[in-house]
CSV table of C-alpha atoms in Angstrom, one decimal:
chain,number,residue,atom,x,y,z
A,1,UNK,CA,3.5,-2.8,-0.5
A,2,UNK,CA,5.1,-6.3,-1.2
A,3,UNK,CA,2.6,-9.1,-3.1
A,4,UNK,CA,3.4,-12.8,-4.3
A,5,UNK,CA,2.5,-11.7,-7.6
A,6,UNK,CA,3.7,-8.6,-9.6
A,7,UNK,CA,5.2,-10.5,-12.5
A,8,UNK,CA,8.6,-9.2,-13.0
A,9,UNK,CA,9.2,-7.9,-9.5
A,10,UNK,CA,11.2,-9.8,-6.6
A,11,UNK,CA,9.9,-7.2,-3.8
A,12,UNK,CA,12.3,-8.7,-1.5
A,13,UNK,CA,15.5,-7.8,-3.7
A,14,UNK,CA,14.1,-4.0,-3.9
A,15,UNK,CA,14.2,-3.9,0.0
A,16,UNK,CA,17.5,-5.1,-0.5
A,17,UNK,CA,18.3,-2.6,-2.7
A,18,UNK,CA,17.7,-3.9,-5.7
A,19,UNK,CA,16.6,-1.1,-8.5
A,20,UNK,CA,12.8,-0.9,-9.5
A,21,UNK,CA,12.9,0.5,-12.9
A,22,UNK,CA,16.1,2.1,-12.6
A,23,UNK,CA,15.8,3.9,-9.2
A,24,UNK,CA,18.8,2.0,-7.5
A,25,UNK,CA,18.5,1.5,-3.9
A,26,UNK,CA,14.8,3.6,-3.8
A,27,UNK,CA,11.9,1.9,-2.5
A,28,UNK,CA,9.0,4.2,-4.9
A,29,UNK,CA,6.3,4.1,-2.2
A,30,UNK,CA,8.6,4.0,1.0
A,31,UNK,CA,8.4,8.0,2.1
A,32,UNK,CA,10.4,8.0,5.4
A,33,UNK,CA,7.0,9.3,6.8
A,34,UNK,CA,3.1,7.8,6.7
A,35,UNK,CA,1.6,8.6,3.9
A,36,UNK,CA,-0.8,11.9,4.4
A,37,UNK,CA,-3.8,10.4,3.6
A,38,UNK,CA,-3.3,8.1,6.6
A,39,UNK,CA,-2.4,10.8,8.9
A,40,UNK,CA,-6.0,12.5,7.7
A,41,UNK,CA,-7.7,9.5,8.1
A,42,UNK,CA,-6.2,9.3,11.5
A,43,UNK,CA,-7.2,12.9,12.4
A,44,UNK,CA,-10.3,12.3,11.3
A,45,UNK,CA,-11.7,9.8,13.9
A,46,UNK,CA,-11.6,6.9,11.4
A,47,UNK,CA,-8.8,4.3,12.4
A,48,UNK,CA,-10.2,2.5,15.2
A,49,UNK,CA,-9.3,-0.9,17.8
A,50,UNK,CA,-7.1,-3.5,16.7
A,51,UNK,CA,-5.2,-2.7,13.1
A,52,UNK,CA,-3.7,-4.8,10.1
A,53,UNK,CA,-1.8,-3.5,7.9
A,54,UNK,CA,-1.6,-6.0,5.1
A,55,UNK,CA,1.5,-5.6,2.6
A,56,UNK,CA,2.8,-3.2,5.5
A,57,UNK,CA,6.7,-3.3,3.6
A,58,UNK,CA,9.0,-0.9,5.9
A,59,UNK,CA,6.3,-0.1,8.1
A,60,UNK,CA,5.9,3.7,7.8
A,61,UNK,CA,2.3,3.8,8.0
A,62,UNK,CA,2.5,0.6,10.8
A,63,UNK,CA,4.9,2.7,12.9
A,64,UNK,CA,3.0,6.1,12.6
A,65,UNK,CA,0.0,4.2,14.1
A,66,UNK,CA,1.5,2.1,16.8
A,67,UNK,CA,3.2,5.4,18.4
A,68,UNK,CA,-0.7,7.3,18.4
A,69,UNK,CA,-1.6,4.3,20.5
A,70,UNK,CA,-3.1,1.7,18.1
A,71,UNK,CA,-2.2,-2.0,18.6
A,72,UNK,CA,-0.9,-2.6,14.6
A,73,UNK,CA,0.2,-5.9,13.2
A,74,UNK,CA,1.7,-6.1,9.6
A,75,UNK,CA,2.0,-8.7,7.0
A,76,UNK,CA,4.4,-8.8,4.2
A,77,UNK,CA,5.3,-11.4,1.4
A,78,UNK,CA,9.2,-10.0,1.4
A,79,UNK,CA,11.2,-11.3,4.5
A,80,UNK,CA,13.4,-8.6,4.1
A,81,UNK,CA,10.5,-5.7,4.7
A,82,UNK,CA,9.5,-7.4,7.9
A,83,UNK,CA,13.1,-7.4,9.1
A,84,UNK,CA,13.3,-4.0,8.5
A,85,UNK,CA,10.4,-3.1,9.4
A,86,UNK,CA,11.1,-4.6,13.1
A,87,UNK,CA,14.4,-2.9,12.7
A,88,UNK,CA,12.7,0.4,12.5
A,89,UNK,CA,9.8,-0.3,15.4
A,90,UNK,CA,12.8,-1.5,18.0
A,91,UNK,CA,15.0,1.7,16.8
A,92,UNK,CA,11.6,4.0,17.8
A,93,UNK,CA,10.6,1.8,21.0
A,94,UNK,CA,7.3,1.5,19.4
A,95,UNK,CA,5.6,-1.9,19.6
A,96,UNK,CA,4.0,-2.9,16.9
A,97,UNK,CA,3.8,-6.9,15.5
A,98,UNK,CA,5.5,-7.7,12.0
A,99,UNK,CA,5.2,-11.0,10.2
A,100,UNK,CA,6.0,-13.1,6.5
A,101,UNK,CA,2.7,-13.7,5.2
A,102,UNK,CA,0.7,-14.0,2.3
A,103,UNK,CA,-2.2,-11.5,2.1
A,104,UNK,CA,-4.3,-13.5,0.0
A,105,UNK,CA,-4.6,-16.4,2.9
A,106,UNK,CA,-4.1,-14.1,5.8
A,107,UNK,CA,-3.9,-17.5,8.2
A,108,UNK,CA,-4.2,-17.3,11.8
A,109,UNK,CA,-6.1,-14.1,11.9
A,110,UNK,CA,-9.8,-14.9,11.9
A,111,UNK,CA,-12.0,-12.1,13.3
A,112,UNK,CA,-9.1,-10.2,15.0
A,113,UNK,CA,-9.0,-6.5,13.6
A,114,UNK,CA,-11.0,-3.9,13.5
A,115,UNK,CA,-9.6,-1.5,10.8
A,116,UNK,CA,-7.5,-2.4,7.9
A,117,UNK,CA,-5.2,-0.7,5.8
A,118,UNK,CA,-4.2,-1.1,2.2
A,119,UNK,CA,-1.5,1.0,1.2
A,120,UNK,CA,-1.1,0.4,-2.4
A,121,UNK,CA,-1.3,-3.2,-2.3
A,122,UNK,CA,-4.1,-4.1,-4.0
A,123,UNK,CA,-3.1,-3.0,-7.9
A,124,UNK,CA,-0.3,-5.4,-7.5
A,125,UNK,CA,-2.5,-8.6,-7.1
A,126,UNK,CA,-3.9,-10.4,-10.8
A,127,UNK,CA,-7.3,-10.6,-11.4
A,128,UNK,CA,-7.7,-14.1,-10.0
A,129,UNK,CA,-6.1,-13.0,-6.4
A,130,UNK,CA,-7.9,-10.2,-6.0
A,131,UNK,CA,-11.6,-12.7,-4.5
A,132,UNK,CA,-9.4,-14.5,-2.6
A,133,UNK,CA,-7.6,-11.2,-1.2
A,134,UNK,CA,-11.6,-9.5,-0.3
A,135,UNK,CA,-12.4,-12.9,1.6
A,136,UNK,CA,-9.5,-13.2,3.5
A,137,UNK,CA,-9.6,-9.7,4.5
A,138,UNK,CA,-13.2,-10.7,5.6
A,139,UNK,CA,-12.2,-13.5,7.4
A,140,UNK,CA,-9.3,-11.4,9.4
A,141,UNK,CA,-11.8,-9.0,10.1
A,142,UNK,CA,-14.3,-8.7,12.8
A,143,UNK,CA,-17.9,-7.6,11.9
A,144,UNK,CA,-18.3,-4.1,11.5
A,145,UNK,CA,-14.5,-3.7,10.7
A,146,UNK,CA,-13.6,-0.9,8.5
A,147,UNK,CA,-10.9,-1.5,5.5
A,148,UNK,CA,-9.0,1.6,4.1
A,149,UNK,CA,-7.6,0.9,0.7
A,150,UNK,CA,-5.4,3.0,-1.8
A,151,UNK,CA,-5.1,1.3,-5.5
A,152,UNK,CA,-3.5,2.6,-8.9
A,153,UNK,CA,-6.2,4.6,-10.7
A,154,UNK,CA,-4.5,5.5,-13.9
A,155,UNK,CA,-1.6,4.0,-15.7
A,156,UNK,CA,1.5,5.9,-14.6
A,157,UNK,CA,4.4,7.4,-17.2
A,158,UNK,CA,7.0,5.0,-16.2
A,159,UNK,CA,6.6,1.3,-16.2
A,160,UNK,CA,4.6,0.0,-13.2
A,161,UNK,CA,1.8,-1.5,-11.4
A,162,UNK,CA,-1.7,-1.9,-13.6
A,163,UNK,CA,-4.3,0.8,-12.8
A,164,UNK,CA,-7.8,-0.6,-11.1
A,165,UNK,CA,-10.8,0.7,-12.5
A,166,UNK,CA,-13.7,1.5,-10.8
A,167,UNK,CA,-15.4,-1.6,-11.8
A,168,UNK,CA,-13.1,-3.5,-10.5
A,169,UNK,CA,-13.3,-2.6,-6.9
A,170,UNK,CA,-17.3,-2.7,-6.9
A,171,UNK,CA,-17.1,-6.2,-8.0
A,172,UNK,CA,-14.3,-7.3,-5.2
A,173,UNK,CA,-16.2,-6.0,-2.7
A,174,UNK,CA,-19.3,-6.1,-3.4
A,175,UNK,CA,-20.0,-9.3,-1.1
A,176,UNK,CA,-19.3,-9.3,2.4
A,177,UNK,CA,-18.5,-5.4,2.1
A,178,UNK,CA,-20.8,-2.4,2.1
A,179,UNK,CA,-18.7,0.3,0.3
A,180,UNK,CA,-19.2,3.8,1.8
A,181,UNK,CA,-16.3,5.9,0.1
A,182,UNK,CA,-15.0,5.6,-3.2
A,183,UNK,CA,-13.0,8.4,-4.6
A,184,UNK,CA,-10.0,9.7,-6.5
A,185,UNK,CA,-7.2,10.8,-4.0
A,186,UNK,CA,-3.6,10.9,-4.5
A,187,UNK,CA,-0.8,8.7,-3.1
A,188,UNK,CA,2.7,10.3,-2.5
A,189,UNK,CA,6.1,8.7,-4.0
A,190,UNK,CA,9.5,8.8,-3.3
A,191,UNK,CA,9.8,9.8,-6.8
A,192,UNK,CA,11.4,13.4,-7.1
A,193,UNK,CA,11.5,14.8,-10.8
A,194,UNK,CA,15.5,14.0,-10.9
A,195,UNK,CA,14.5,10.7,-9.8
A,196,UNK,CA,12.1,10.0,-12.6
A,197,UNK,CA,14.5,11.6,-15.3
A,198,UNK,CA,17.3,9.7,-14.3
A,199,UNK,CA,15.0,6.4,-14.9
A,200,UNK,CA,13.6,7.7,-18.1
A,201,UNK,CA,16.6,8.0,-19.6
A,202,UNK,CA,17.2,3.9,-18.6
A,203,UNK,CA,14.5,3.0,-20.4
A,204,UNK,CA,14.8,1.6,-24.2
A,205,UNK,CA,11.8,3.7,-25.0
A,206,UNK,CA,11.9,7.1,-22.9
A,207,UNK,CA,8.2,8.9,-22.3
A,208,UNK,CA,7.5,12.6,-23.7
A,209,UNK,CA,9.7,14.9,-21.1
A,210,UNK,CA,6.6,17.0,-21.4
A,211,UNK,CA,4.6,13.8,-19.9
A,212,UNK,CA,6.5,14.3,-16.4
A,213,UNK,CA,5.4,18.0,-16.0
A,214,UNK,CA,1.8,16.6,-16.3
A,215,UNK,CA,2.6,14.7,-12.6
A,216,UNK,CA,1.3,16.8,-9.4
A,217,UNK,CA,4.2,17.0,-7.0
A,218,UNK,CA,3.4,17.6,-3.3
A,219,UNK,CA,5.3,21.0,-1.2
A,220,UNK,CA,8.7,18.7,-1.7
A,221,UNK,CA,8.9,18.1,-5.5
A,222,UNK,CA,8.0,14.2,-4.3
A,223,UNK,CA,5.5,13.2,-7.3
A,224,UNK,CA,1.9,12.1,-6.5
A,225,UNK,CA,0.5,8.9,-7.7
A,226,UNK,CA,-3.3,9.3,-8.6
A,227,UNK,CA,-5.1,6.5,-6.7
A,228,UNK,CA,-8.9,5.3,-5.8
A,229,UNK,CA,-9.0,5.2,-2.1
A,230,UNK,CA,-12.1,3.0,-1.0
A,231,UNK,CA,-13.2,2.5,2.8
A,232,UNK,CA,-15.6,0.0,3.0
A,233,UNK,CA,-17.6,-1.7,6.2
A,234,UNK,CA,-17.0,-5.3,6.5
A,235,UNK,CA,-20.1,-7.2,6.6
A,236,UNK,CA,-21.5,-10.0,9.0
């Protein structure tokens, strides 16, 4: 997940290391592992031909893809990500293609891939990026493509991305997309509740301690971020 807009987050220093709200050297939605929504989708039939990932950041979901067979590019604003991200594909032997790009222009990819992923990308774009994003996902995309997207739904405890509402996403894609899913789901962090209490307590204005219990955790105490996940069917 890495955008040219954010305000007040260089997503090339936090693959560097740099701390994102207190959590030094933690990259929040970098798991070690695809995220299990992914994996389901996967399962289920529903990742299919040629694949972009578009704000692909270390690659997890890229990787998990290319080694069940798919042929996966990804795009990323931060250099550093895609270096990684390379790092990691020639450390598996998986091929897979990585490249610096903006994800709003998406050049050289016209009508290339048939299934798209957006791993927590889109909250991180401004209003005025977010048209531009849907058309150049059109434009990458071939007719009848498929785009998988997973977006903020409600504002989180800590400081951090906007939440999208529903609204929102009906507007973006409501030309040259047919939506067929749109649905609350849950997107898992690297956030642990040590994690989150040790950035709390960074913070000039701490939340409730009560606030974190609220947070659904998955089998590994790693918290889950309540998201919208859309798939939608690109349109001729």
């Amino acid at each position: 997940m890495s955008t040219p807009d954010a305000p007040g987050i260089d997503f090339d220093q936090v693959y560097q290391g740099k701390p994102v709200v207190g959590a030094a050297g933690l990259v929040p939605w970098d798991i070690g592992e695809p995220q299990p929504a992914l994996v389901e989708l996967e399962h289920d039939g529903e990742i299919r031909g040629e694949v972009l990932d578009v704000g692909c950041g270390l690659a997890e979901n890229a990787l998990f893809l290319a080694s069940r067979g798919y042929r996966v590019t990804g795009i990323d604003f931060a250099p550093t990500a895609v270096e990684r991200a390379r790092e990691r594909a020639r450390a598996r032997g998986l091929t897979a293609a990585f490249t610096v790009g903006d994800a709003t222009r998406l050049d050289g990819f016209d009508n290339r891939f048939d299934t798209v992923l957006d791993s927590a990308l889109y909250h991180c774009l401004s209003d005025e990026q977010q048209p531009g994003y849907a058309a150049a996902l059109h434009r990458a995309c071939r007719p009848g493509a498929t785009l998988h997207l997973f977006c903020l739904r409600e504002q989180m405890v800590l400081p951090g991305p906007r939440a999208i509402g529903e609204e929102n996403l009906r507007t973006t894609f409501g030309q040259g997309w047919r939506i067929t899913r749109l649905r609350p789901a849950s997107y898992t962090t690297a956030f642990t509740r040590r994690v989150m209490e040790e950035i709390s307590e960074a913070l000039p204005e701490p939340p409730d301690p009560a606030a974190l219990d609220e947070i659904p955790t998955d089998d590994r105490g790693r918290y889950r971020m309540p998201v919208w996940q859309l798939t939608a069917t690109r349109l001729p």
